[in-house]
Coordinates of C-alpha atoms in Angstrom, one line a residue:
X1 CA 0.0 0.0 0.0
X2 CA 1.4 3.4 -0.9
X3 CA 1.8 6.3 1.5
X4 CA -1.1 8.1 -0.1
X5 CA -3.3 5.0 0.4
X6 CA -2.3 4.7 4.0
X7 CA -3.1 8.4 4.7
X8 CA -6.5 7.9 3.0
X9 CA -7.2 4.8 5.2
X10 CA -6.4 6.9 8.3
X11 CA -8.9 9.5 7.3
X12 CA -11.6 6.9 6.8
X13 CA -10.8 5.4 10.2
X14 CA -11.0 8.7 12.0
X15 CA -14.7 9.0 10.9
X16 CA -15.4 5.4 12.1
X17 CA -16.9 5.3 15.6
X18 CA -14.8 2.2 16.3
X19 CA -11.6 4.0 15.5
X20 CA -9.2 4.5 18.4
X21 CA -6.3 6.8 17.6
X22 CA -2.8 6.3 19.0
X23 CA -1.4 8.9 21.3
X24 CA 0.9 10.1 18.5
X25 CA -2.0 10.4 16.0
X26 CA -4.2 12.3 18.5
X27 CA -1.5 14.7 19.8
X28 CA 0.2 15.4 16.5
X29 CA 2.4 18.3 15.8
X30 CA -0.4 20.0 14.0
X31 CA -2.6 19.6 17.1
X32 CA 0.0 21.3 19.3
X33 CA 0.3 24.0 16.6
X34 CA -3.4 24.7 16.8
X35 CA -3.4 24.9 20.6
X36 CA -0.3 27.2 20.5
X37 CA -2.1 29.4 18.0
X38 CA -5.3 29.4 20.2
X39 CA -3.5 30.5 23.4
X40 CA -1.4 32.9 21.3
X41 CA -4.5 34.7 20.0
X42 CA -5.8 34.9 23.6
X43 CA -2.6 36.4 24.9
X44 CA -2.5 38.9 22.0
X45 CA -6.1 39.9 22.7
X46 CA -5.4 40.3 26.4
X47 CA -2.3 42.4 25.8
X48 CA -3.8 44.6 23.0
X49 CA -7.4 45.2 23.9
X50 CA -8.5 47.5 26.6
X51 CA -8.3 45.7 30.0
X52 CA -10.4 47.0 32.9
X53 CA -10.4 43.9 35.0
X54 CA -8.4 45.5 37.8
X55 CA -9.9 49.0 37.8
X56 CA -10.9 50.0 41.3
X57 CA -14.5 50.2 40.4
X58 CA -14.7 46.6 39.1
X59 CA -12.0 44.9 41.1
X60 CA -14.5 43.2 43.5
X61 CA -16.4 41.8 40.5
X62 CA -13.1 40.4 39.0
X63 CA -12.3 38.8 42.4
X64 CA -15.8 37.3 42.6
X65 CA -15.5 35.7 39.1
X66 CA -12.0 34.5 39.9
X67 CA -12.9 33.0 43.2
X68 CA -15.9 31.1 41.7
X69 CA -13.6 30.0 38.8
X70 CA -10.9 28.7 41.2
X71 CA -13.6 26.7 43.1
X72 CA -15.2 25.2 40.1
X73 CA -11.9 24.5 38.3
X74 CA -10.5 23.0 41.5
X75 CA -13.5 20.7 41.7
X76 CA -13.0 19.6 38.1
X77 CA -9.3 19.0 38.8
X78 CA -10.2 16.8 41.8
X79 CA -12.5 14.7 39.6
X80 CA -9.8 14.4 37.0
X81 CA -7.2 13.2 39.4
X82 CA -9.6 10.7 41.0
X83 CA -10.6 9.5 37.5
X84 CA -6.9 8.9 36.6
X85 CA -6.3 7.0 39.8
X86 CA -9.3 4.8 39.2
X87 CA -8.5 4.2 35.5
X88 CA -4.8 3.6 35.8
X89 CA -4.3 2.1 39.3
X90 CA -7.5 0.8 40.9
X91 CA -9.4 -0.6 37.9
X92 CA -6.5 -2.4 36.3
X93 CA -6.1 -4.5 39.5
X94 CA -9.8 -5.4 39.4
X95 CA -9.5 -6.2 35.7
X96 CA -6.5 -8.5 36.3
X97 CA -8.3 -10.6 38.9
X98 CA -11.5 -10.7 36.8
X99 CA -9.6 -11.8 33.7
X100 CA -7.9 -14.6 35.7
X101 CA -11.4 -15.8 36.7
X102 CA -12.7 -15.7 33.2
X103 CA -9.6 -17.5 31.8
X104 CA -10.1 -20.3 34.4
X105 CA -13.4 -21.1 32.7
X106 CA -15.9 -19.3 35.0
X107 CA -19.1 -18.1 33.3
X108 CA -22.4 -16.7 34.5
X109 CA -25.2 -19.2 34.5
X110 CA -27.4 -17.1 32.1
X111 CA -27.4 -13.7 30.5
X112 CA -30.7 -11.8 30.4
X113 CA -31.2 -8.8 28.1
X114 CA -34.0 -6.4 29.2
X115 CA -34.5 -4.7 25.9
X116 CA -37.0 -1.9 25.3
X117 CA -37.6 -0.3 22.0
X118 CA -40.2 1.8 20.3
X119 CA -40.3 2.3 16.5
X120 CA -36.5 2.4 16.3
X121 CA -34.8 2.7 12.9
X122 CA -34.7 -0.8 11.4
X123 CA -31.0 -0.8 10.6
X124 CA -30.2 0.2 14.2
X125 CA -32.4 -2.6 15.6
X126 CA -30.6 -5.1 13.4
X127 CA -27.2 -4.0 14.6
X128 CA -28.4 -4.3 18.2
X129 CA -29.6 -7.9 17.7
X130 CA -26.4 -8.8 15.9
X131 CA -24.3 -7.5 18.7
X132 CA -26.2 -9.4 21.3
X133 CA -25.9 -12.7 19.4
X134 CA -22.2 -12.1 18.7
X135 CA -21.5 -11.5 22.4
X136 CA -23.4 -14.6 23.5
X137 CA -21.6 -16.7 21.0
X138 CA -18.2 -15.3 21.9
X139 CA -18.7 -15.7 25.7
X140 CA -20.4 -19.1 25.4
X141 CA -23.1 -18.0 27.8
X142 CA -26.8 -18.9 27.1
X143 CA -29.0 -15.9 26.9
X144 CA -32.6 -14.6 26.8
X145 CA -33.8 -11.4 25.1
X146 CA -36.7 -10.1 27.0
X147 CA -38.4 -7.6 24.6
X148 CA -40.6 -5.0 26.2
X149 CA -42.6 -4.0 23.1
X150 CA -45.3 -1.4 22.3
X151 CA -45.4 -1.9 18.5
X152 CA -45.9 -5.1 16.5
X153 CA -43.5 -3.9 13.7
X154 CA -40.6 -3.9 16.2
X155 CA -41.4 -7.5 17.3
X156 CA -41.6 -8.8 13.7
X157 CA -38.4 -7.1 12.7
X158 CA -36.5 -8.6 15.7
X159 CA -38.0 -12.1 15.3
X160 CA -37.1 -12.2 11.6
X161 CA -33.6 -10.9 12.0
X162 CA -32.9 -13.2 15.0
X163 CA -33.7 -16.2 12.7
X164 CA -30.9 -15.0 10.3
X165 CA -28.2 -14.3 12.8
X166 CA -28.8 -16.6 15.8
X167 CA -28.4 -20.1 14.1
X168 CA -25.4 -21.1 16.3
X169 CA -26.3 -19.0 19.4
X170 CA -28.0 -20.3 22.5
X171 CA -30.5 -17.5 22.7
X172 CA -34.3 -17.3 23.4
X173 CA -36.6 -14.4 22.6
X174 CA -39.5 -13.6 24.9
X175 CA -41.9 -10.8 23.8
X176 CA -44.0 -8.9 26.2
X177 CA -46.5 -6.5 24.7
X178 CA -47.4 -3.6 27.0
X179 CA -51.1 -2.6 27.3
X180 CA -50.3 0.9 28.7
X181 CA -47.9 3.5 27.3
X182 CA -44.5 4.3 28.7
X183 CA -41.0 2.8 28.9
X184 CA -41.4 2.2 32.7
X185 CA -44.5 0.0 32.1
X186 CA -42.5 -2.0 29.5
X187 CA -39.6 -2.5 32.0
X188 CA -42.0 -3.5 34.8
X189 CA -43.6 -6.2 32.6
X190 CA -40.3 -7.6 31.6
X191 CA -38.9 -7.7 35.1
X192 CA -42.0 -9.4 36.5
X193 CA -41.8 -12.0 33.7
X194 CA -38.1 -12.6 34.6
X195 CA -38.9 -12.9 38.3
X196 CA -41.5 -15.6 37.5
X197 CA -38.8 -17.6 35.7
X198 CA -37.2 -18.3 39.1
X199 CA -33.7 -17.4 37.9
X200 CA -30.5 -17.7 39.8
X201 CA -29.6 -14.8 42.1
X202 CA -26.2 -14.4 40.5
X203 CA -27.6 -14.3 36.9
X204 CA -26.4 -11.5 34.7
X205 CA -29.2 -9.0 33.7
X206 CA -28.4 -6.3 31.2
X207 CA -30.7 -3.3 30.9
X208 CA -30.4 -1.7 27.4
X209 CA -32.3 0.6 25.0
X210 CA -33.2 -0.3 21.5
X211 CA -30.5 2.0 20.1
X212 CA -27.5 0.6 22.1
X213 CA -25.1 -1.6 20.1
X214 CA -22.7 -3.8 22.2
X215 CA -19.0 -3.5 21.4
X216 CA -17.0 -6.8 21.4
X217 CA -16.3 -8.6 24.7
X218 CA -18.8 -6.6 26.7
X219 CA -20.3 -9.6 28.4
X220 CA -16.8 -10.9 29.3
X221 CA -15.6 -7.6 30.7
X222 CA -18.8 -6.9 32.8
X223 CA -19.7 -10.4 33.9
X224 CA -16.2 -11.2 35.1
X225 CA -16.3 -8.3 37.5
X226 CA -19.5 -9.6 39.1
X227 CA -17.9 -13.1 39.3
X228 CA -14.8 -11.7 41.0
X229 CA -16.6 -9.4 43.5
X230 CA -19.6 -10.7 45.3
X231 CA -20.4 -7.3 46.7
X232 CA -20.7 -5.7 43.3
X233 CA -24.4 -5.3 42.4
X234 CA -24.5 -3.0 39.3
X235 CA -22.2 -1.6 36.6
X236 CA -22.6 0.9 33.8
X237 CA -20.3 1.1 30.8
X238 CA -18.5 3.5 28.5
X239 CA -20.5 5.0 25.6
X240 CA -19.5 6.2 22.2
X241 CA -22.1 8.2 20.2
X242 CA -22.8 7.6 16.5
X243 CA -24.6 10.8 15.5
X244 CA -26.6 11.2 12.3
X245 CA -27.3 14.9 12.3
X246 CA -25.7 18.4 12.5
X247 CA -21.9 18.4 13.1
X248 CA -22.2 20.7 16.1
X249 CA -24.5 18.2 17.8
X250 CA -21.9 15.5 17.3
X251 CA -19.3 17.8 18.9
X252 CA -21.6 18.6 21.8
X253 CA -22.3 14.9 22.5
X254 CA -18.6 14.1 22.3
X255 CA -18.0 16.8 24.9
X256 CA -20.7 15.4 27.2
X257 CA -19.5 11.8 26.9
X258 CA -16.0 13.0 27.8
X259 CA -17.4 14.7 30.9
X260 CA -19.3 11.5 31.7
X261 CA -16.1 9.4 31.5
X262 CA -14.2 11.6 33.9
X263 CA -17.1 11.9 36.4
X264 CA -18.0 8.2 36.3
X265 CA -14.5 7.1 37.0
X266 CA -14.1 9.6 39.8
X267 CA -17.3 8.5 41.4
X268 CA -16.3 4.8 41.0
X269 CA -13.4 5.4 43.3
X270 CA -16.0 5.8 46.0
X271 CA -17.7 2.5 44.9
X272 CA -20.8 4.5 43.7
X273 CA -21.9 6.2 40.6
X274 CA -24.5 9.0 40.1
X275 CA -26.6 7.1 37.6
X276 CA -27.0 3.7 36.1
X277 CA -27.3 4.8 32.6
X278 CA -30.5 3.5 30.9
X279 CA -28.7 3.0 27.6
X280 CA -26.6 0.2 29.1
X281 CA -26.3 -1.1 32.7
X282 CA -25.8 -4.5 34.1
X283 CA -27.1 -5.9 37.4
X284 CA -26.9 -8.9 39.6
X285 CA -30.3 -10.6 39.6
X286 CA -30.4 -10.6 43.4
X287 CA -32.0 -7.2 43.7
X288 CA -33.5 -6.7 40.2
X289 CA -36.1 -9.4 40.6
X290 CA -37.4 -8.1 44.0
X291 CA -40.9 -6.7 44.1
X292 CA -39.6 -3.5 45.7
X293 CA -37.2 -2.9 42.8
X294 CA -39.8 -3.6 40.1
X295 CA -42.4 -1.4 41.7
X296 CA -40.0 1.5 42.1
X297 CA -39.1 1.3 38.4
X298 CA -42.6 1.0 37.0
X299 CA -44.3 3.5 39.3
X300 CA -41.7 5.8 40.9
X301 CA -43.0 9.0 42.3
X302 CA -42.2 11.8 44.8
X303 CA -44.3 14.1 47.0
X304 CA -43.4 17.7 46.2
X305 CA -44.3 20.7 48.4
X306 CA -45.7 22.6 45.4
X307 CA -46.8 20.0 42.9
X308 CA -48.1 17.3 45.3
X309 CA -47.6 13.7 44.4
X310 CA -46.7 12.9 40.8
X311 CA -45.2 9.9 39.0
X312 CA -42.0 10.0 37.0
X313 CA -42.3 9.7 33.2
X314 CA -38.7 9.1 32.2
X315 CA -35.6 8.6 34.3
X316 CA -35.9 4.8 35.0
X317 CA -32.1 4.7 35.2
X318 CA -32.3 7.2 38.1
X319 CA -34.9 5.0 39.9
X320 CA -32.7 1.9 39.6
X321 CA -29.8 3.9 40.8
X322 CA -31.7 5.3 43.8
X323 CA -32.8 1.8 44.8
X324 CA -29.2 0.6 44.8
X325 CA -28.0 3.7 46.6
X326 CA -30.7 3.2 49.3
X327 CA -29.6 -0.4 49.9
X328 CA -25.9 0.6 50.0
X329 CA -25.0 -1.5 47.0
X330 CA -21.6 -1.3 45.3
X331 CA -21.8 0.3 41.8
X332 CA -19.0 0.8 39.3
X333 CA -18.2 2.2 35.9
X334 CA -16.4 -0.2 33.5
X335 CA -14.1 1.9 31.3
X336 CA -13.1 -0.9 29.0
X337 CA -16.6 -2.1 28.2
X338 CA -18.2 -0.1 25.5
X339 CA -21.5 0.4 23.7
X340 CA -22.3 2.5 20.7
X341 CA -25.4 4.7 21.0
X342 CA -27.1 5.9 17.9
X343 CA -28.5 9.4 17.8
X344 CA -30.6 10.3 14.8
X345 CA -31.4 14.0 14.8
X346 CA -34.5 14.7 12.7
X347 CA -35.6 18.3 12.5
X348 CA -34.0 21.0 14.7
X349 CA -30.8 20.1 16.4
X350 CA -31.4 22.9 18.9
X351 CA -34.9 21.6 19.7
X352 CA -33.4 18.1 20.4
X353 CA -30.7 19.5 22.6
X354 CA -33.2 21.6 24.6
X355 CA -35.5 18.5 25.1
X356 CA -32.5 16.5 26.3
X357 CA -31.5 19.2 28.7
X358 CA -35.1 19.4 30.1
X359 CA -35.3 15.6 30.5
X360 CA -31.8 15.1 32.0
X361 CA -32.1 18.0 34.4
X362 CA -35.5 17.0 35.5
X363 CA -34.4 13.4 36.2
X364 CA -31.4 14.6 38.1
X365 CA -33.3 17.2 40.3
X366 CA -36.2 14.9 41.0
X367 CA -34.0 12.2 42.4
X368 CA -31.2 14.3 43.8
X369 CA -33.1 15.7 46.8
X370 CA -34.2 12.3 48.1
X371 CA -30.7 10.9 47.5
X372 CA -29.3 13.7 49.6
X373 CA -31.8 12.9 52.3
X374 CA -30.2 9.5 52.7
X375 CA -27.2 11.2 54.3
X376 CA -23.5 11.0 53.9
X377 CA -23.1 7.8 55.9
X378 CA -25.5 5.8 53.6
X379 CA -24.4 7.4 50.4
X380 CA -20.7 8.1 51.2
X381 CA -19.3 11.5 52.0
X382 CA -17.8 12.2 48.5
X383 CA -20.9 11.1 46.5
X384 CA -23.1 12.9 48.9
X385 CA -21.2 16.1 48.3
X386 CA -21.3 15.5 44.6
X387 CA -25.1 15.5 44.9
X388 CA -25.1 18.8 46.8
X389 CA -22.7 20.3 44.3
X390 CA -25.1 19.5 41.4
X391 CA -27.6 21.8 43.0
X392 CA -25.1 24.5 43.9
X393 CA -23.4 24.6 40.5
X394 CA -26.5 25.8 38.6
X395 CA -26.6 28.9 40.7
X396 CA -22.8 29.6 40.8
X397 CA -22.7 29.2 37.0
X398 CA -25.1 32.1 36.5
X399 CA -23.2 34.6 38.8
X400 CA -20.2 35.3 36.4
X401 CA -22.3 36.1 33.3
X402 CA -24.7 38.2 35.4
X403 CA -21.7 40.1 36.9
X404 CA -20.1 40.5 33.4
X405 CA -23.3 41.9 32.0
X406 CA -23.8 44.3 34.9
X407 CA -20.2 45.5 34.7
X408 CA -20.5 46.1 31.0
X409 CA -23.7 48.0 31.1
X410 CA -22.9 50.1 34.3
X411 CA -19.2 50.6 34.0
X412 CA -17.4 49.9 30.7
X413 CA -18.0 48.1 27.4
X414 CA -14.4 46.9 27.5
X415 CA -15.2 44.7 30.5
X416 CA -17.1 42.2 28.4
X417 CA -14.0 41.8 26.1
X418 CA -11.9 40.8 29.1
X419 CA -14.6 38.4 30.2
X420 CA -14.7 36.7 26.8
X421 CA -10.9 36.2 26.9
X422 CA -11.3 34.8 30.4
X423 CA -13.9 32.3 29.2
X424 CA -11.8 31.4 26.2
X425 CA -8.7 30.6 28.3
X426 CA -10.5 29.0 31.3
X427 CA -12.7 26.7 29.2
X428 CA -9.7 25.6 27.1
X429 CA -7.9 24.7 30.3
X430 CA -10.9 22.5 31.2
X431 CA -11.0 21.1 27.7
X432 CA -7.4 19.9 28.0
X433 CA -8.7 17.5 30.6
X434 CA -11.6 16.5 28.4
X435 CA -9.3 15.8 25.5
X436 CA -7.8 12.9 27.4
X437 CA -11.2 11.2 27.0
X438 CA -11.9 12.0 23.4
X439 CA -10.7 10.5 20.1
X440 CA -9.5 13.9 18.8
X441 CA -8.8 17.5 19.9
X442 CA -11.7 19.9 19.2
X443 CA -10.8 23.6 19.3
X444 CA -14.6 24.3 19.5
X445 CA -14.8 22.6 22.9
X446 CA -14.4 25.8 24.9
X447 CA -17.4 27.5 23.3
X448 CA -19.5 24.3 23.4
X449 CA -18.5 23.7 27.0
X450 CA -19.5 27.3 28.1
X451 CA -22.8 27.1 26.2
X452 CA -23.5 23.7 27.7
X453 CA -22.8 25.0 31.2
X454 CA -24.9 28.2 30.7
X455 CA -27.9 26.5 29.1
X456 CA -27.7 23.7 31.6
X457 CA -27.8 26.1 34.5
X458 CA -30.8 28.1 33.0
X459 CA -32.7 24.9 32.4
X460 CA -32.1 23.5 35.9
X461 CA -33.2 26.7 37.5
X462 CA -36.4 26.6 35.5
X463 CA -37.0 22.9 36.1
X464 CA -36.4 23.0 39.9
X465 CA -39.7 24.9 40.3
X466 CA -41.5 22.9 37.6
X467 CA -40.5 19.4 38.5
X468 CA -43.8 17.8 37.7
X469 CA -43.9 19.1 34.1
X470 CA -42.4 16.3 32.1
X471 CA -42.2 15.6 28.4
X472 CA -40.6 12.8 26.4
X473 CA -40.5 13.3 22.7
X474 CA -38.9 9.8 22.1
X475 CA -42.1 8.0 23.0
X476 CA -44.8 9.7 21.0
X477 CA -44.3 13.0 22.8
X478 CA -45.6 11.8 26.2
X479 CA -46.4 14.3 28.8
X480 CA -47.5 14.2 32.4
X481 CA -51.0 15.6 32.9
X482 CA -53.0 16.7 36.0
X483 CA -56.8 16.4 36.5
X484 CA -57.2 19.9 38.0
X485 CA -56.3 22.3 35.3
X486 CA -56.9 25.5 37.3
X487 CA -54.7 24.2 40.2
X488 CA -52.0 23.2 37.7
X489 CA -52.0 26.7 36.2
X490 CA -51.8 28.3 39.6
X491 CA -48.9 26.0 40.6
X492 CA -47.1 26.8 37.4
X493 CA -47.6 30.5 37.8
X494 CA -46.2 30.3 41.4
X495 CA -43.3 28.3 39.9
X496 CA -42.6 31.2 37.5
X497 CA -42.8 33.7 40.3
X498 CA -40.3 31.7 42.4
X499 CA -37.9 31.4 39.4
X500 CA -38.0 35.2 38.9
X501 CA -37.6 35.8 42.6
X502 CA -34.5 33.6 43.0
X503 CA -32.8 35.0 39.8
X504 CA -33.6 38.6 40.9
X505 CA -32.1 37.8 44.3
X506 CA -29.0 36.4 42.7
X507 CA -28.7 39.6 40.6
X508 CA -29.2 41.8 43.7
X509 CA -26.4 39.8 45.5
X510 CA -24.1 40.4 42.5
X511 CA -24.9 44.1 42.5
X512 CA -24.3 44.6 46.2
X513 CA -21.2 42.4 46.5
X514 CA -19.6 44.2 43.6
X515 CA -20.7 47.6 45.1
X516 CA -22.5 48.7 41.9
X517 CA -25.4 49.5 44.2
X518 CA -25.5 50.1 48.0
X519 CA -28.5 48.8 49.9
X520 CA -29.9 51.2 52.5
X521 CA -28.9 50.6 56.1
X522 CA -31.3 49.4 58.7
X523 CA -31.4 52.9 60.3
X524 CA -32.2 54.5 56.9
X525 CA -35.2 52.2 56.5
X526 CA -36.4 53.1 60.0
X527 CA -36.2 56.8 59.2
X528 CA -37.9 56.3 55.8
X529 CA -40.7 54.4 57.4
X530 CA -41.3 57.1 60.1
X531 CA -41.4 59.8 57.5
X532 CA -43.8 57.7 55.3
X533 CA -46.3 57.2 58.0

């Protein structure tokens, strides 16, 4: 093969989701040149443009933004260091022992695949079924696909394709047609059917969506960990996205998955994770077949001070996680086990991103408060603080843009230029950590990261006062409704009032701390009241 052909092959591989670049390919000379140019432009702008960061009138604002930045970046750095310790020191030891067990001939008795799908793209469904059969054949473990179905076309497609690819595989298909809408109902039906099978407590149960394609050796890499560690009850795996849609959405998803890898590995060092991802998680059957677990997944709810009692629409992965957390179960992230998740963006990429933010933020906030209530001794001190930090970060993220806007409008237009340079440098510093978890270096990450943080904070602040308002476009645009329309409107209106009140209070805090305004003293208020009346 000529040098030109080799170069062409590399280009093709870079676009392949299975491609894993070498360190030399990823951190090429051209890559370092781009980073050098990026920071060079930032330095030139900081040196050449008007700089008012340390003017006496705005110094407190600069110190506030800087202090928040040091706190947030320090927290990121702690997660990054913990992730590296887990990935390169702790997990390799677990993997070595698990591999020894697998090589000795140990296998789980049976592998159960809890698969839910709803009008998925046919080619994606075929790839999913092929990956399951390949894994069962490779591992030599008998398996059952438990299909939670809501549409006959999905059932026929899977049955037909299974006949083509499962000739030499010990696999059984069990179809359960749900009579009520919703993914949770489908999962509940499947789990009740599995529990009636009287399976072994140590059987291997995989929860997966209809758009999750298993990478090679996934069963081996996950099941061997269960066999090696009797205390381990659940694991979730690495994900790589295959995006059919706008390029910026693919970059955004790559950034989010990089964040996920760092966070998951950091959390696993405490033998817990913050979610058992619905796209792909594996469980020991001991807990999963209990009636308490099944009932929580299919009919989870909370009692809210404003919205009363309401059931969860999505977020089944958060319900399974909360059950395991409540029972003190050990949960881990498996960095060398991979699935490919297929994202097909039809219509507006912005609309899809917004829907995902609303769903993810709602699931996190609805479950976070009750997980915090379990306390640091049940949850673990580090994970407990991570849950609190999730609720703090949405407020702290808004302070710096609010201060920057106030400084610009009330002091000098040049302040916003300095703020933009600060964002460019600080977010690239964070991106350098994310690049260790991606297949390539994206110069667009700083912008994508900042927009992701800003939009995420705005959505969370809205959602925290509208927790009951749920919508899931993936499943025929499902929504949670209430019987009393007038009461619902009143609650929603009060939620908007609280949102405005909290954001206004945050702005007042920024104004007073930066001394852009000075609140009247207590004595001034007394004198004013006397003169008024």
